[in-house]
Structures are given as structure tokens and as C-alpha cells.
Tab-separated table of C-alpha atoms and ligand atoms in Angstrom:
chain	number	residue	atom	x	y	z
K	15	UNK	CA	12.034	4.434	-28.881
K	16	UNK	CA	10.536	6.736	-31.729
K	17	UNK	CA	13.275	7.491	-33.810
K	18	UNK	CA	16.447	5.322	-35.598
K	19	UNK	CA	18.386	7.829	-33.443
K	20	UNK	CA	17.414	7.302	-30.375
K	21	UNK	CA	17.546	3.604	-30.835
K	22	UNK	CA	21.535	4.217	-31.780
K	23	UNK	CA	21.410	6.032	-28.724
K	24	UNK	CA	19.948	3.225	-26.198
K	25	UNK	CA	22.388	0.984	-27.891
K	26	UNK	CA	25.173	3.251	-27.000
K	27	UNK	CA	24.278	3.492	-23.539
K	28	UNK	CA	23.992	-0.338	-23.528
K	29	UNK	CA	26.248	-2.046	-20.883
K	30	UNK	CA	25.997	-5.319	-22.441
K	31	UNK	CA	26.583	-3.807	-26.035
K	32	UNK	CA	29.896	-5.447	-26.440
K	33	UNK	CA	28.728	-9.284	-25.684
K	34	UNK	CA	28.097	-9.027	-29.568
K	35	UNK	CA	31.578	-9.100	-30.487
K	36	UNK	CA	31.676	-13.018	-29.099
K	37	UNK	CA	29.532	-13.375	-32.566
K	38	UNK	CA	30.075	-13.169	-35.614
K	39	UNK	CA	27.218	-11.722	-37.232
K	40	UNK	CA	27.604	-10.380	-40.748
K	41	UNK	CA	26.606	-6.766	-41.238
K	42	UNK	CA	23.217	-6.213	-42.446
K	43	UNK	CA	21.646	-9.263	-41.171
K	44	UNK	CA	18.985	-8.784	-38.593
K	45	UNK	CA	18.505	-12.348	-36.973
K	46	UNK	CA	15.326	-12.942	-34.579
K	47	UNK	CA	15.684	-16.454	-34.877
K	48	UNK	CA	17.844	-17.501	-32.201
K	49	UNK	CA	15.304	-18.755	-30.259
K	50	UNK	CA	15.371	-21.629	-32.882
K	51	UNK	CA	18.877	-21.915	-33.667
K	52	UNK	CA	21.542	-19.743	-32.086
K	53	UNK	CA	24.373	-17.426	-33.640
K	54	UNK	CA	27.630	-19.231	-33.991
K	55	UNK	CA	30.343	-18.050	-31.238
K	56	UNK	CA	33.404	-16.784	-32.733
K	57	UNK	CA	34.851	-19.144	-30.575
K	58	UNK	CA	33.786	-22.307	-31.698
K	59	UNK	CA	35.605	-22.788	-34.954
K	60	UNK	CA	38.877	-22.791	-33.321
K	61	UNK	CA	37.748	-25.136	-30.542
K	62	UNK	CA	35.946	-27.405	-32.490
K	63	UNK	CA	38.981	-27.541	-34.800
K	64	UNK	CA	41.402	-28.080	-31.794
K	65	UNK	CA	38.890	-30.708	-30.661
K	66	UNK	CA	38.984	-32.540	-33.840
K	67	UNK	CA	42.892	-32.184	-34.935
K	68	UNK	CA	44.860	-31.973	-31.946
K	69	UNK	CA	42.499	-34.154	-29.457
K	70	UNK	CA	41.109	-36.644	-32.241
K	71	UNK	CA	43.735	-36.415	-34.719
K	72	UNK	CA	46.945	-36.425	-32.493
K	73	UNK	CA	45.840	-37.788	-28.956
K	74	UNK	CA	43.196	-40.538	-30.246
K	75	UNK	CA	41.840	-42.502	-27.720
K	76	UNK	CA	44.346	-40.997	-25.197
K	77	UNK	CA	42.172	-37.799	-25.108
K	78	UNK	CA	39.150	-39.568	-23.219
K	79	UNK	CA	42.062	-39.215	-20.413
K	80	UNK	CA	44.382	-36.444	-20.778
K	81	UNK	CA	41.832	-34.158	-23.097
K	82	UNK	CA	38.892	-34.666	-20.670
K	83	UNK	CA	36.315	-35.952	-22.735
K	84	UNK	CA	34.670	-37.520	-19.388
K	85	UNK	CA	34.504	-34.388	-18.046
K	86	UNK	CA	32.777	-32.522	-20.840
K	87	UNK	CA	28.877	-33.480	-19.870
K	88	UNK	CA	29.127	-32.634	-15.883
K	89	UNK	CA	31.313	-29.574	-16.973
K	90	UNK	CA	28.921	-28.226	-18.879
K	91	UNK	CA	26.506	-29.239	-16.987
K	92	UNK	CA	27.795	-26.887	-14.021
K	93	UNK	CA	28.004	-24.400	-16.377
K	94	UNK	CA	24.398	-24.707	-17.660
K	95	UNK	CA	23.612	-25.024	-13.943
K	96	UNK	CA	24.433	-21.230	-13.028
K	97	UNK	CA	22.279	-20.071	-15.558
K	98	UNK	CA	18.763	-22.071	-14.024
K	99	UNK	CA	19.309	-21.484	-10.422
K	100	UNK	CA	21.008	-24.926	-9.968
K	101	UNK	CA	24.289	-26.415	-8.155
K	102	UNK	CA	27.026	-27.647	-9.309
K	103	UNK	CA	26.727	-31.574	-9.878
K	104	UNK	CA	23.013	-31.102	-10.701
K	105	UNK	CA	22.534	-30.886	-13.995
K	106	UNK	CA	24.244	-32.738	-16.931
K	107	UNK	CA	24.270	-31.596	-20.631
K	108	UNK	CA	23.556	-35.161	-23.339
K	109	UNK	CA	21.660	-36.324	-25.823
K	110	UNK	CA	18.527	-34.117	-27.033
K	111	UNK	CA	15.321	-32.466	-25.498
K	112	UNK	CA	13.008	-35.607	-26.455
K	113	UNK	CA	15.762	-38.173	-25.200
K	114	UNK	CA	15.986	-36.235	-21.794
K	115	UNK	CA	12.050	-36.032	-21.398
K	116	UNK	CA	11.737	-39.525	-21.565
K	117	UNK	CA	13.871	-40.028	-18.804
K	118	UNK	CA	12.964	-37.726	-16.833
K	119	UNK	CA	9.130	-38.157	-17.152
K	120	UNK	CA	10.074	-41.881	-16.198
K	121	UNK	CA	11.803	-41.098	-13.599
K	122	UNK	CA	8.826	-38.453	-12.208
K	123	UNK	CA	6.260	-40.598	-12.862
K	124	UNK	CA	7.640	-43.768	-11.238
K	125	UNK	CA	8.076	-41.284	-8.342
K	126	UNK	CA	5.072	-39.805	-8.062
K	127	UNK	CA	2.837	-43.080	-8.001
K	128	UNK	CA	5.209	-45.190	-6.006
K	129	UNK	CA	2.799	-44.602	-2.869
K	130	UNK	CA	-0.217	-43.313	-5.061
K	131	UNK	CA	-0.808	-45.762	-7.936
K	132	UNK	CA	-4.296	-44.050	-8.134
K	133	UNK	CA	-2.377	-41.109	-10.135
K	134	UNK	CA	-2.538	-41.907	-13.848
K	135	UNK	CA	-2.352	-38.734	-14.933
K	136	UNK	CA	0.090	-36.120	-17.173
K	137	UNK	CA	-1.029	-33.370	-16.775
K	138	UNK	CA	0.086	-30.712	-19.476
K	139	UNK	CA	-0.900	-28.046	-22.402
K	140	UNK	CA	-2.167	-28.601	-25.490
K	141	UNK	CA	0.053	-25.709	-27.244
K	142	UNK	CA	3.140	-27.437	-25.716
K	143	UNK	CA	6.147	-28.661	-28.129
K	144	UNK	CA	4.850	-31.508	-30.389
K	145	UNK	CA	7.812	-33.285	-29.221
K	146	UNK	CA	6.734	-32.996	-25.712
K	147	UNK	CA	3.341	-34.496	-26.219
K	148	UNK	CA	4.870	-37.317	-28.382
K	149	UNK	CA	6.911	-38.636	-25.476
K	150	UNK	CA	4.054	-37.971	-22.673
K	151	UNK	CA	1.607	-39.743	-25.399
K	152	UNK	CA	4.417	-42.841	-25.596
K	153	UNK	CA	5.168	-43.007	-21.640
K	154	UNK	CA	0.978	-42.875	-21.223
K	155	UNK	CA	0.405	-45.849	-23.400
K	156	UNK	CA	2.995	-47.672	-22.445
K	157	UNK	CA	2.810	-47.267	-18.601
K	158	UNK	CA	-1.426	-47.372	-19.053
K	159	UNK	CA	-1.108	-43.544	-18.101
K	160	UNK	CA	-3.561	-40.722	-18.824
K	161	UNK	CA	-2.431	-37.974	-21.111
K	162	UNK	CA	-4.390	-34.474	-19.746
K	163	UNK	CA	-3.886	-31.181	-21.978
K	164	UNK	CA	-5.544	-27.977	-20.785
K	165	UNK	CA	-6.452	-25.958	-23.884
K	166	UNK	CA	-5.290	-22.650	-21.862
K	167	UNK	CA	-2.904	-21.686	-19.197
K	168	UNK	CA	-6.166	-20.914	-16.632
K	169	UNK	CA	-7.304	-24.247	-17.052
K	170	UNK	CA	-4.255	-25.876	-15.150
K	171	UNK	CA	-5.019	-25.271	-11.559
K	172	UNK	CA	-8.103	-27.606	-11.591
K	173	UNK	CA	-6.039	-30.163	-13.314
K	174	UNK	CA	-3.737	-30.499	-10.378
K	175	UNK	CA	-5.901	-33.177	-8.050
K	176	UNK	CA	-5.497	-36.500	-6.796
K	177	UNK	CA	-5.575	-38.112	-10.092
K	178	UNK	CA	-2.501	-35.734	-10.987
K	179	UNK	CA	0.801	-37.698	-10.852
K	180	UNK	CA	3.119	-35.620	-12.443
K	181	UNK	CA	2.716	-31.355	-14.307
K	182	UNK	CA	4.467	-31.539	-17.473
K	183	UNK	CA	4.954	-27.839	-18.749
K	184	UNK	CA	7.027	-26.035	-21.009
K	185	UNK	CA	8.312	-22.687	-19.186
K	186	UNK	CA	8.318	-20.214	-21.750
K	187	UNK	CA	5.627	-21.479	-24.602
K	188	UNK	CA	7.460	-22.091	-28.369
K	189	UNK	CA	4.115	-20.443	-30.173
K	190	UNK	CA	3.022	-17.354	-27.948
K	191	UNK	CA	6.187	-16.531	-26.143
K	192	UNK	CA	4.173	-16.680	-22.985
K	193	UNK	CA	5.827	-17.211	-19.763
K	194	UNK	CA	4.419	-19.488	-17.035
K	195	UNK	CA	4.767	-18.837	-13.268
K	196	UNK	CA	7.414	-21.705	-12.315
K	197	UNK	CA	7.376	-21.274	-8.267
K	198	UNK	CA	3.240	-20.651	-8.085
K	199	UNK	CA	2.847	-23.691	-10.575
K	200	UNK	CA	5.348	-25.906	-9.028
K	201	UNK	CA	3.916	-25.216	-5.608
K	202	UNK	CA	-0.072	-25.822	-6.810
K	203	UNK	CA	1.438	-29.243	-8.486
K	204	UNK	CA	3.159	-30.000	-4.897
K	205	UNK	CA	-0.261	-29.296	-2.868
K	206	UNK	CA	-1.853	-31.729	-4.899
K	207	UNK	CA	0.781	-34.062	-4.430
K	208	UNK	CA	1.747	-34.517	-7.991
K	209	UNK	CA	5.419	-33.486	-8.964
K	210	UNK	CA	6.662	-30.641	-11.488
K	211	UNK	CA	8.585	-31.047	-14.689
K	212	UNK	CA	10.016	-27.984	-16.588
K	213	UNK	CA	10.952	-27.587	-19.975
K	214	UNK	CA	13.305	-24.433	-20.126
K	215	UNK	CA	14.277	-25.421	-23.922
K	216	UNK	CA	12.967	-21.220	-24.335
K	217	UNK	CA	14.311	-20.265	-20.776
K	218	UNK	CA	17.786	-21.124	-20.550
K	219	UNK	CA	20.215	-18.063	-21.404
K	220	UNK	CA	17.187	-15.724	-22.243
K	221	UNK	CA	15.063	-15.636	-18.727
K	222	UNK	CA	16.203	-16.122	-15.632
K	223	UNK	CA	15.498	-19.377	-14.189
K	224	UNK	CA	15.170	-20.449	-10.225
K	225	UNK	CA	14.690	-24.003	-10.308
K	226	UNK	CA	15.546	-24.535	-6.356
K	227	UNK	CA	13.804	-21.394	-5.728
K	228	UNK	CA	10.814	-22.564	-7.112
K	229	UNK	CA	10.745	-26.118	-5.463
K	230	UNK	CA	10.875	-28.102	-9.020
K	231	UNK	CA	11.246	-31.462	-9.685
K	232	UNK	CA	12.652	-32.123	-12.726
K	233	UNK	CA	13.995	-29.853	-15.768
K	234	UNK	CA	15.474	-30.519	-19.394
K	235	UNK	CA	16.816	-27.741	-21.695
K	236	UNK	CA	17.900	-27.515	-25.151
K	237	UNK	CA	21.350	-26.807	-26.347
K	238	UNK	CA	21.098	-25.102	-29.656
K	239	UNK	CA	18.526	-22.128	-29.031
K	240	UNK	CA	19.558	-19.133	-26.490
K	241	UNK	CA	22.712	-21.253	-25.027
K	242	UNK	CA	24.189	-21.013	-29.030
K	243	UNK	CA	25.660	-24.557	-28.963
K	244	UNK	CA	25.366	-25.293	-32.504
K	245	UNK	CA	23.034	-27.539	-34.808
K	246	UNK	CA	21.855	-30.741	-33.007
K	247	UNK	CA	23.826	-29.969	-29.756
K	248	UNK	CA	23.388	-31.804	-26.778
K	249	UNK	CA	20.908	-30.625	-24.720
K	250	UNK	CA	21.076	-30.812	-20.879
K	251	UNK	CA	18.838	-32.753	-17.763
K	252	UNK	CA	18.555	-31.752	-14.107
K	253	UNK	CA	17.124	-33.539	-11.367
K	254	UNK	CA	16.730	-32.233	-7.875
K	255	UNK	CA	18.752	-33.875	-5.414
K	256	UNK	CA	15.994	-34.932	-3.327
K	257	UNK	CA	14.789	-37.221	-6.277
K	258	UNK	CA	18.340	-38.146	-7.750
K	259	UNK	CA	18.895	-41.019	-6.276
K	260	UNK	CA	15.676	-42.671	-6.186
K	261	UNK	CA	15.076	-44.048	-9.498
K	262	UNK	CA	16.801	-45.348	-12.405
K	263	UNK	CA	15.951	-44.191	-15.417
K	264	UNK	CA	15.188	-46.491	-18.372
K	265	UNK	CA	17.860	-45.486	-20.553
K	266	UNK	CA	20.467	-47.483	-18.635
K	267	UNK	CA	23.184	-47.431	-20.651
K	268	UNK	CA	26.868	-47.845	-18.950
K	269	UNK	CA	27.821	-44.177	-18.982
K	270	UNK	CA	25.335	-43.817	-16.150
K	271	UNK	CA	27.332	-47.001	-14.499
K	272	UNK	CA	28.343	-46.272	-11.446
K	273	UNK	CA	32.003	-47.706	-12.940
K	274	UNK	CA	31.486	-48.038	-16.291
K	275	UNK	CA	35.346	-49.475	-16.843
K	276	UNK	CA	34.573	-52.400	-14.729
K	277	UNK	CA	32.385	-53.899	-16.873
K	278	UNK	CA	30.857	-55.701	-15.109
K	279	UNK	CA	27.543	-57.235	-15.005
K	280	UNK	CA	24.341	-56.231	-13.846
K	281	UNK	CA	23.343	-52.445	-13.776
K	282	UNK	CA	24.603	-50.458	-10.555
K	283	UNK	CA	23.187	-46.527	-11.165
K	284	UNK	CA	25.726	-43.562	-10.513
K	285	UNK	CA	25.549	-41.570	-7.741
K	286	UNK	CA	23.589	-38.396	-8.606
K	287	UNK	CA	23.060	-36.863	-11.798
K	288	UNK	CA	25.636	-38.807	-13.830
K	289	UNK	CA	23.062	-42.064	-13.958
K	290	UNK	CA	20.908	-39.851	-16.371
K	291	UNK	CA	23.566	-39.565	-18.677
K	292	UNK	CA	23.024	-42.666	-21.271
K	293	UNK	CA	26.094	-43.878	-24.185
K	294	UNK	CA	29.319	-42.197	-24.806
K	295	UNK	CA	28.825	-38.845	-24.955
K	296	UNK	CA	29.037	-36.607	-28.175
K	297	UNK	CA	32.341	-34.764	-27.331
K	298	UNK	CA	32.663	-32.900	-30.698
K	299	UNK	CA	29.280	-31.457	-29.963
K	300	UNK	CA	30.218	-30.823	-26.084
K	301	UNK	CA	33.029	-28.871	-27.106
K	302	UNK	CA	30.641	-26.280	-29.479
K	303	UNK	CA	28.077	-26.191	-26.917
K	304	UNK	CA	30.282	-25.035	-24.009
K	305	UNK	CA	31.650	-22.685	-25.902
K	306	UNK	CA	27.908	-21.291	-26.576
K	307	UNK	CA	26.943	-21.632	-23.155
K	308	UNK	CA	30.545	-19.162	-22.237
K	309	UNK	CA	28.872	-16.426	-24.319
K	310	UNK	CA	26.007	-16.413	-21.602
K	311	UNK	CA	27.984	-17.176	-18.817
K	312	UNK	CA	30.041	-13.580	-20.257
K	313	UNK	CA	27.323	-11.914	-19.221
K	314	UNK	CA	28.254	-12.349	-15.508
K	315	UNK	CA	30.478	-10.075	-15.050
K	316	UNK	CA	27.659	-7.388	-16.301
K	317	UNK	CA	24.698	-8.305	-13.910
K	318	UNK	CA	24.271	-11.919	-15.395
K	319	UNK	CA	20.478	-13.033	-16.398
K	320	UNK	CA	19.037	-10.507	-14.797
K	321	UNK	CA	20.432	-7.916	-16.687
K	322	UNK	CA	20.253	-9.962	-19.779
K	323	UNK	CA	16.399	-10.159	-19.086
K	324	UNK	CA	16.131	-6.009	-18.726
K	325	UNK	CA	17.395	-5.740	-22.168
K	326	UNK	CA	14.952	-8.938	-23.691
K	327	UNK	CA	12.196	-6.952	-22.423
K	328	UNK	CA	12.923	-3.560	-23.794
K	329	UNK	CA	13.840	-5.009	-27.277
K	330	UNK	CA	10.642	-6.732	-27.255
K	331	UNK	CA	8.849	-4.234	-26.121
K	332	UNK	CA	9.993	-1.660	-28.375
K	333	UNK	CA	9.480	-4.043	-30.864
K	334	UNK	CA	5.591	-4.801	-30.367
K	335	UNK	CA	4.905	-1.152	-29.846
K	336	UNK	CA	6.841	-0.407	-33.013
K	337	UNK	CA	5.008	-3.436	-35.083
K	338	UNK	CA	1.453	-2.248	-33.878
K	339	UNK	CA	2.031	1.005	-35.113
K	340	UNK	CA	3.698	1.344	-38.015
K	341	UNK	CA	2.462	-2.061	-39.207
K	342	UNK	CA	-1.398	-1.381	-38.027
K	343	UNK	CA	-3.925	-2.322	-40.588
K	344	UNK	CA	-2.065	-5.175	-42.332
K	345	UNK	CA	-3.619	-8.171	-40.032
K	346	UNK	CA	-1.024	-8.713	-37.989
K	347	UNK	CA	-2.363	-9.649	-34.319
K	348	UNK	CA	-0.175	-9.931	-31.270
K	349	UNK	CA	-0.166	-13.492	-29.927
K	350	UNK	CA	2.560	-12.622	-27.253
K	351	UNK	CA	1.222	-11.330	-23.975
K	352	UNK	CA	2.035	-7.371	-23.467
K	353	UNK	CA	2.851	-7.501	-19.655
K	354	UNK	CA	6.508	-8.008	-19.437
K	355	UNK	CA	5.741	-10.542	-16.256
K	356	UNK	CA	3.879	-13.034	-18.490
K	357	UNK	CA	6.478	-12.795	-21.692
K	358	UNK	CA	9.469	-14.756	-22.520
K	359	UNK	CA	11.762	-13.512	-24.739
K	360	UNK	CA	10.075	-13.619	-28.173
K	361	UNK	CA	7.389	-11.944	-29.694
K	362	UNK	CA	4.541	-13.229	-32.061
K	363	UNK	CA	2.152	-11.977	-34.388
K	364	UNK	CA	-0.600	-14.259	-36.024
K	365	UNK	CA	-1.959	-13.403	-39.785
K	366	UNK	CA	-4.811	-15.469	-40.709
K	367	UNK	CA	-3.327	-16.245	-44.408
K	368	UNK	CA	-0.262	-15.414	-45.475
K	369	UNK	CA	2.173	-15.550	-41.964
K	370	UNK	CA	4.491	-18.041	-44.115
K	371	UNK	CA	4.839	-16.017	-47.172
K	372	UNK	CA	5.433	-12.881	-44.983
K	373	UNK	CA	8.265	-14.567	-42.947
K	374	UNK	CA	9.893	-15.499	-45.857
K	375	UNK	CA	9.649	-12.111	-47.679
K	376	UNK	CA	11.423	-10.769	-44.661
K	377	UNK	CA	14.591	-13.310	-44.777
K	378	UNK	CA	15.021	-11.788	-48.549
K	379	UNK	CA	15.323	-8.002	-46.470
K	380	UNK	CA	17.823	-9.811	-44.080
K	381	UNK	CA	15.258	-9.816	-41.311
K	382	UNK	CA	15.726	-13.752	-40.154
K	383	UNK	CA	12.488	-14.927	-38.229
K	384	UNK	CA	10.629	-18.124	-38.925
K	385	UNK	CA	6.819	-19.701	-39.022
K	386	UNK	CA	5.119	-21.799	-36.835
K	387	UNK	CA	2.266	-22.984	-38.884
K	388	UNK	CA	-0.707	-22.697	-39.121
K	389	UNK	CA	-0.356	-19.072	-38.185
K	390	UNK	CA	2.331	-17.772	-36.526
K	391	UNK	CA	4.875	-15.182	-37.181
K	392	UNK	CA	7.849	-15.638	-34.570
K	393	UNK	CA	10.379	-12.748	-33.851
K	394	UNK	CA	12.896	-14.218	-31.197
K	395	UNK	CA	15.397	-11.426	-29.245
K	396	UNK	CA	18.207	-12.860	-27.725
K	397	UNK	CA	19.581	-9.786	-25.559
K	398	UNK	CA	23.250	-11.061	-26.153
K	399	UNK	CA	23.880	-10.361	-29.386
K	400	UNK	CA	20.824	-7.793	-30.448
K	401	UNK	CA	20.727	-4.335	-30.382
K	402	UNK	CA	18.350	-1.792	-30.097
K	403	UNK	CA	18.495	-0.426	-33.852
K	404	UNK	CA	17.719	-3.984	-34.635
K	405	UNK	CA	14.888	-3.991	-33.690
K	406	UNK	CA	13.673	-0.495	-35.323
K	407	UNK	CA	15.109	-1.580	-38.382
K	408	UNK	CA	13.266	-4.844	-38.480
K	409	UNK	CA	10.420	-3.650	-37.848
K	410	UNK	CA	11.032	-0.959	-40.845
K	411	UNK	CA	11.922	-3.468	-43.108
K	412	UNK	CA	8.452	-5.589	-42.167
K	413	UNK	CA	6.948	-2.137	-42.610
K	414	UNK	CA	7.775	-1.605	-46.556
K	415	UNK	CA	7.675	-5.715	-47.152
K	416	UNK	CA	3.937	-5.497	-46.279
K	417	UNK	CA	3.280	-2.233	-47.821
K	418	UNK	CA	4.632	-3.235	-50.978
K	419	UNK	CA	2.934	-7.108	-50.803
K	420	UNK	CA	6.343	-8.573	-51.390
K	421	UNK	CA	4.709	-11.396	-49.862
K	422	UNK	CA	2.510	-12.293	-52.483
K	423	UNK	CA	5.639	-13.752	-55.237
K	424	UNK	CA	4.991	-16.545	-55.941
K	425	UNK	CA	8.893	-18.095	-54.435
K	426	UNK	CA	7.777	-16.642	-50.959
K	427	UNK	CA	4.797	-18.876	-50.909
K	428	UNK	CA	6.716	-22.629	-51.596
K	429	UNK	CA	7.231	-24.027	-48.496
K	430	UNK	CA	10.266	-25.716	-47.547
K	431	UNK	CA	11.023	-28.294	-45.475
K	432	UNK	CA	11.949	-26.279	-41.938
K	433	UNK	CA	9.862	-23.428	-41.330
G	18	PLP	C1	13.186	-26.872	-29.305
G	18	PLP	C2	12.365	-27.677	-28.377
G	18	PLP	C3	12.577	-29.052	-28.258
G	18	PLP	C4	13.576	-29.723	-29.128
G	18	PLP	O1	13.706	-31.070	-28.878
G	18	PLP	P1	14.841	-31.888	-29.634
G	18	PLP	O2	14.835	-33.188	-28.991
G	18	PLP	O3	16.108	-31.115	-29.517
G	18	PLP	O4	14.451	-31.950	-31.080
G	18	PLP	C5	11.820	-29.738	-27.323
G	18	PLP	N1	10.897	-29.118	-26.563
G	18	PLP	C6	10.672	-27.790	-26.679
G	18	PLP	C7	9.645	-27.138	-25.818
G	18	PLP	C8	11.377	-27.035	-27.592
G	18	PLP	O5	11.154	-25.735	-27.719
């Protein structure tokens, strides 16, 4: 891709071109940021609305029958399921990331040392999510647990011993865009006898995911990124059937009842998947995210993930080569690996100084990416709504931003509460 034509041209031979038109996108905005929060559906308005005058409004409580609100979590749920190499039944979508980690780190840990109490160890990265190492750091103290962080990918093989109970990673990394090997990872964690946990919050709907294939454990996802859900949506929790039945997890609230309309007494666990669902679930919320996680599922019909993944690649990178020539010698470095094997679908740049001011200076050219301090310059492609001339003209706007300095005004350099 070395001219604006010929990107017009690779978007007009693009057979998943017209999964745009699910979004509304308004013209001249460039947005690399769904990796952080997802386009809104054109489809969700209308639902949502249905979902709040007709179901709420008209049917009141009536709807938790005859509008399905029960329904909604193990829907979805299903739904996500087809997108991370899951069954139907296995995977539920409630409450957020963090919530879900904490039961299902519970639930893999209580597992994993049932019959080897000498395992008191997480073993994870440092550059994971905060969020993720909040929760591990919690369970740890609380369940006199070891917290392990390898300070690079290459150090986690020789973490995975005896002392190992369960490998809490993060598939696709939130800073570098690198991309873990699931199956080789999951299989070193299972010949140590530890278990393996997967975060897919920057894998589901923009890599393909095998969870079965691979042999994992346990997996949580995130609503609002590449599955376009919506602010805050629910985010989702699967547990391999092998494990699903053999723990309760902490967060016992009645929706994971086996009959939570008997109320009765004493805690009796769901079969399956539903006992990781927690309190009444969030069915305005449901309704936005399934209708994000039906733009995906749209892509089905035109070689599903996999073909989704052909196009992340070549926007990305097209976009790196593009950045590290027309933007050489203004301190940009690539943080995102160059082998398409090893790379999610995001690209990152690090500038010692002024990577805030930079990002923001872009947003004011209608280029939307964000910053992850203290470095970090983060371009996210989501292959469903992106196009190829996107990406040359992003990287044409970041072109005259830094050759004019744009970044040095002084309103580009405040920084606001969300990065
Ligand atoms: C986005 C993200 C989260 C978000 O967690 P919330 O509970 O939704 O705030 C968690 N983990 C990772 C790796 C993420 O990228």
C-alpha cells in the first residue's frame, strides 16, 4: 500500500467492506480506538429503545417471562461462544472483566490445589491489565497465595513448576498488542500440573480464539471493546466443562441457584455455567451488547474470524510500515511485534516524552487513538468497521501533526481523566 489510490483500491476489493454499514460512523472520523470502546451498532438504539418502552414500559415485570430477560445472559453467551471456539451452554455474558476474574481465579485455584496444597502460586505478567493484578493480588492475600509476575513473555516457561497452581495471562497484551501462544502455553501450564486462565478482553471479535482447541481452563472477556456492546457492558465467563461442575464460586448469589424461584434455603449451585452468573442480570445492557456481538457474528457468512483476522493484519501492517516511514525521525518506536503470528490486533508506538500530547493532537485531526501512560501511543484496528484508506489517512494526518509540533499547545498537554 504506497499510494491513497491503491488503498481505495484494496478497500474496493474488500469482501467484508460492507460490515461497516452495521455502524454508524460519521464521515471524517478515523477511530483506532475500538479496542477500548467499540463503535455503536446502528442497531442498538432501536433495541435498546424497544427494550426500555415496550418491554419495561408496557410489559413490566411480565417481560422477565414473555420478553426473555432470563434468557439474555446464556443467549449471549452462545453467541459470544462461536466467536472463542466454545459450545453452546459454555460461556455466559454478566457483570464485568474484574467481577468474572474473581470467580474464575477462585474457582481455578480451589481446583488446582485441591490435591496439591503445595501450589501457592499465580503465576502471571507484570505488563498484564492493572485490573488483573488487583484481583490476583486480593485472591493471594486472602487465600495466603503467592502472586508471580514474569517481567517478559520468555520468562514464563520456568515459572510453570510444582509450585505453579494456576497461569493467569492476558491473550492479546493491552500495552504492546502482543499475542501469546494460547495452545503451547496452556499445554506447558498442564505439564506442570497447574491450570490455564485466559483473558481474551483484546481477543474476542478481533482474533480468532480456540479455547477447546487449546485445552484451556478458564476464560473471561470484555463486552465493550471488539464485541461493540456499549459503555460498561456486561462482559462474559467460560468455564470448560470438565471443571464446571466442580466448584462453586464465591459470588453465590441466587441467579446461579439451581432454582432461584424456590427460594429456598441453603445454596444448591446450577448445573453448568449458569452457577457463575451472580444477581439479576443487567438486561438493558444485555440487549446493547448482543446487538454488538451480531455485528461480529455478521461476519459469518464472509469467512467469520478468520477472515476478519486477514484484514486486522493487513491494516496493521500497512499501518506500521506506513508510520515507520513517513513518520521516521520523530521518536516514535514500535512497541508492537512485526511478525503477524505474535500480533493482536493493535499497533503501538512508544515516544519517550510527549506520547500523551501527540494522541491528543491527533483526536483534534479526527484520528481517535488513546494513551497508555507512561509511554504508549495505541492505534487499535478493528477489521469490521475499518478500511484500508483509514489507515493511510491516519497515518497522513500523524504525519503533518508531528511535522508541524501540533503537539506542543499547550490544551494537548492537560490531561484528562481517561486517557
Ligand atoms: C479492558 C480490560 C479489562 C476491563 O475490566 P473491567 O472490569 O471491564 O473494567 C480487564 N482486563 C483486561 C486485560 C482488559 O483489557
Amino acid at each position: 500500500m504506497n499510494t491513497r489510490d491503491e488503498a481505495l483500491a484494496l478497500d474496493a476489493a474488500d469482501p467484508l467492506a460492507h460490515l461497516r454499514e452495521q455502524f454508524d460512523i460519521r464521515p471524517g472520523l478515523i477511530y483506532l480506538d475500538g479496542n477500548s470502546l467499540g463503535v455503536m451498532p446502528k442497531a442498538t438504539p432501536a433495541r435498546v429503545q424497544q427494550v426500555v418502552a415496550q418491554e419495561w414500559g408496557t410489559g413490566l415485570i411480565g417481560s422477565w417471562n414473555s420478553a426473555g430477560w432470563m434468557d439474555l445472559a446464556p443467549r449471549i453467551g452462545d453467541k459470544i461462544a462461536q466467536l472463542i471456539g466454545a459450545k453452546p451452554g459454555e460461556c455466559v455474558a454478566a457483570d464485568s472483566t474484574s467481577v468474572n476474574l474473581f470467580k474464575v481465579l477462585s474457582a481455578a485455584l480451589t481446583i488446582a490445589r485441591a490435591d496439591a496444597p503445595q501450589r501457592m502460586r499465580i503465576v502471571s505478567e507484570r505488563s498484564n491489565f492493572p485490573t488483573d493484578l488487583y484481583i490476583a493480588e486480593a485472591l493471594a492475600a486472602e487465600r495466603g497465595l503467592e502472586l508471580v509476575l514474569a517481567d517478559n513473555p520468555e520468562e514464563l516457561p520456568a515459572l510453570l513448576d510444582a509450585r505453579c497452581a494456576v497461569l493467569m495471562l492476558t491473550h492479546v497484551n493491552y500495552r504492546t498488542g502482543r499475542m501469546h501462544d494460547m495452545a503451547a502455553l496452556t499445554q506447558l501450564a498442564h505439564a506442570a500440573g497447574a491450570l490455564a486462565l485466559w483473558d481474551l478482553a483484546h481477543s474476542a471479535g478481533a482474533v480468532p480464539v480456540d479455547l477447546r482447541g487449546s485445552g484451556a481452563d478458564f476464560a473471561i472477556g470484555c463486552g465493550y471493546k471488539y464485541l461493540n456492546g456499549g459503555p460498561g457492558a456486561p462482559a462474559f465467563v467460560w468455564v470448560a466443562p470438565r471443571h464446571a461442575e466442580r466448584f462453586w464460586q464465591p459470588l453465590a448469589g441466587w441467579m446461579g441457584h439451581a432454582a432461584p424461584f424456590e427460594f429456598t434455603p441453603g445454596y444448591r449451585p446450577a448445573p453448568g455455567i449458569r452457577r457463575y452468573l451472580c444477581g439479576t442480570p443487567a438486561v438493558l445492557s444485555l440487549a446493547a451488547l448482543e446487538c454488538g456481538v451480531d455485528t461480529v457474528l455478521a461476519a459469518e457468512a464472509h469467512g467469520g474470524m478468520a477472515a476478519l483476522r486477514q484484514k486486522s493484519l493487513a491494516l496493521s501492517r500497512a499501518f506500521t510500515a506506513l508510520v515507520e516511514v513517513r513518520c521516521a525521525g520523530f521518536g516514535l518506536s514500535l512497541v508492537s511485534p512485526h511478525d503477524d503470528a505474535q500480533r493482536g490486533s493493535q499497533v503501538c508506538f512508544a515516544h519517550p516524552t510527549h506520547g500523551y500530547a501527540m494522541v491528543q493532537a491527533l483526536i483534534a485531526r479526527g484520528v481517535v487513538g488513546d494513551f497508555r501512560a507512561p509511554d504508549i501511543l495505541r492505534f487499535g484496528f478493528t477489521p469490521l468497521y475499518l478500511r484500508f484508506v483509514d489507515a493511510w489517512d491516519a497515518v497522513e494526518q500523524l504525519r503533518q501533526m508531528l511535522s508541524h509540533e501540533e503537539w506542543r499547545e499547550a490544551r494537548f498537554n492537560q490531561k484528562a481523566a481517561v486517557t
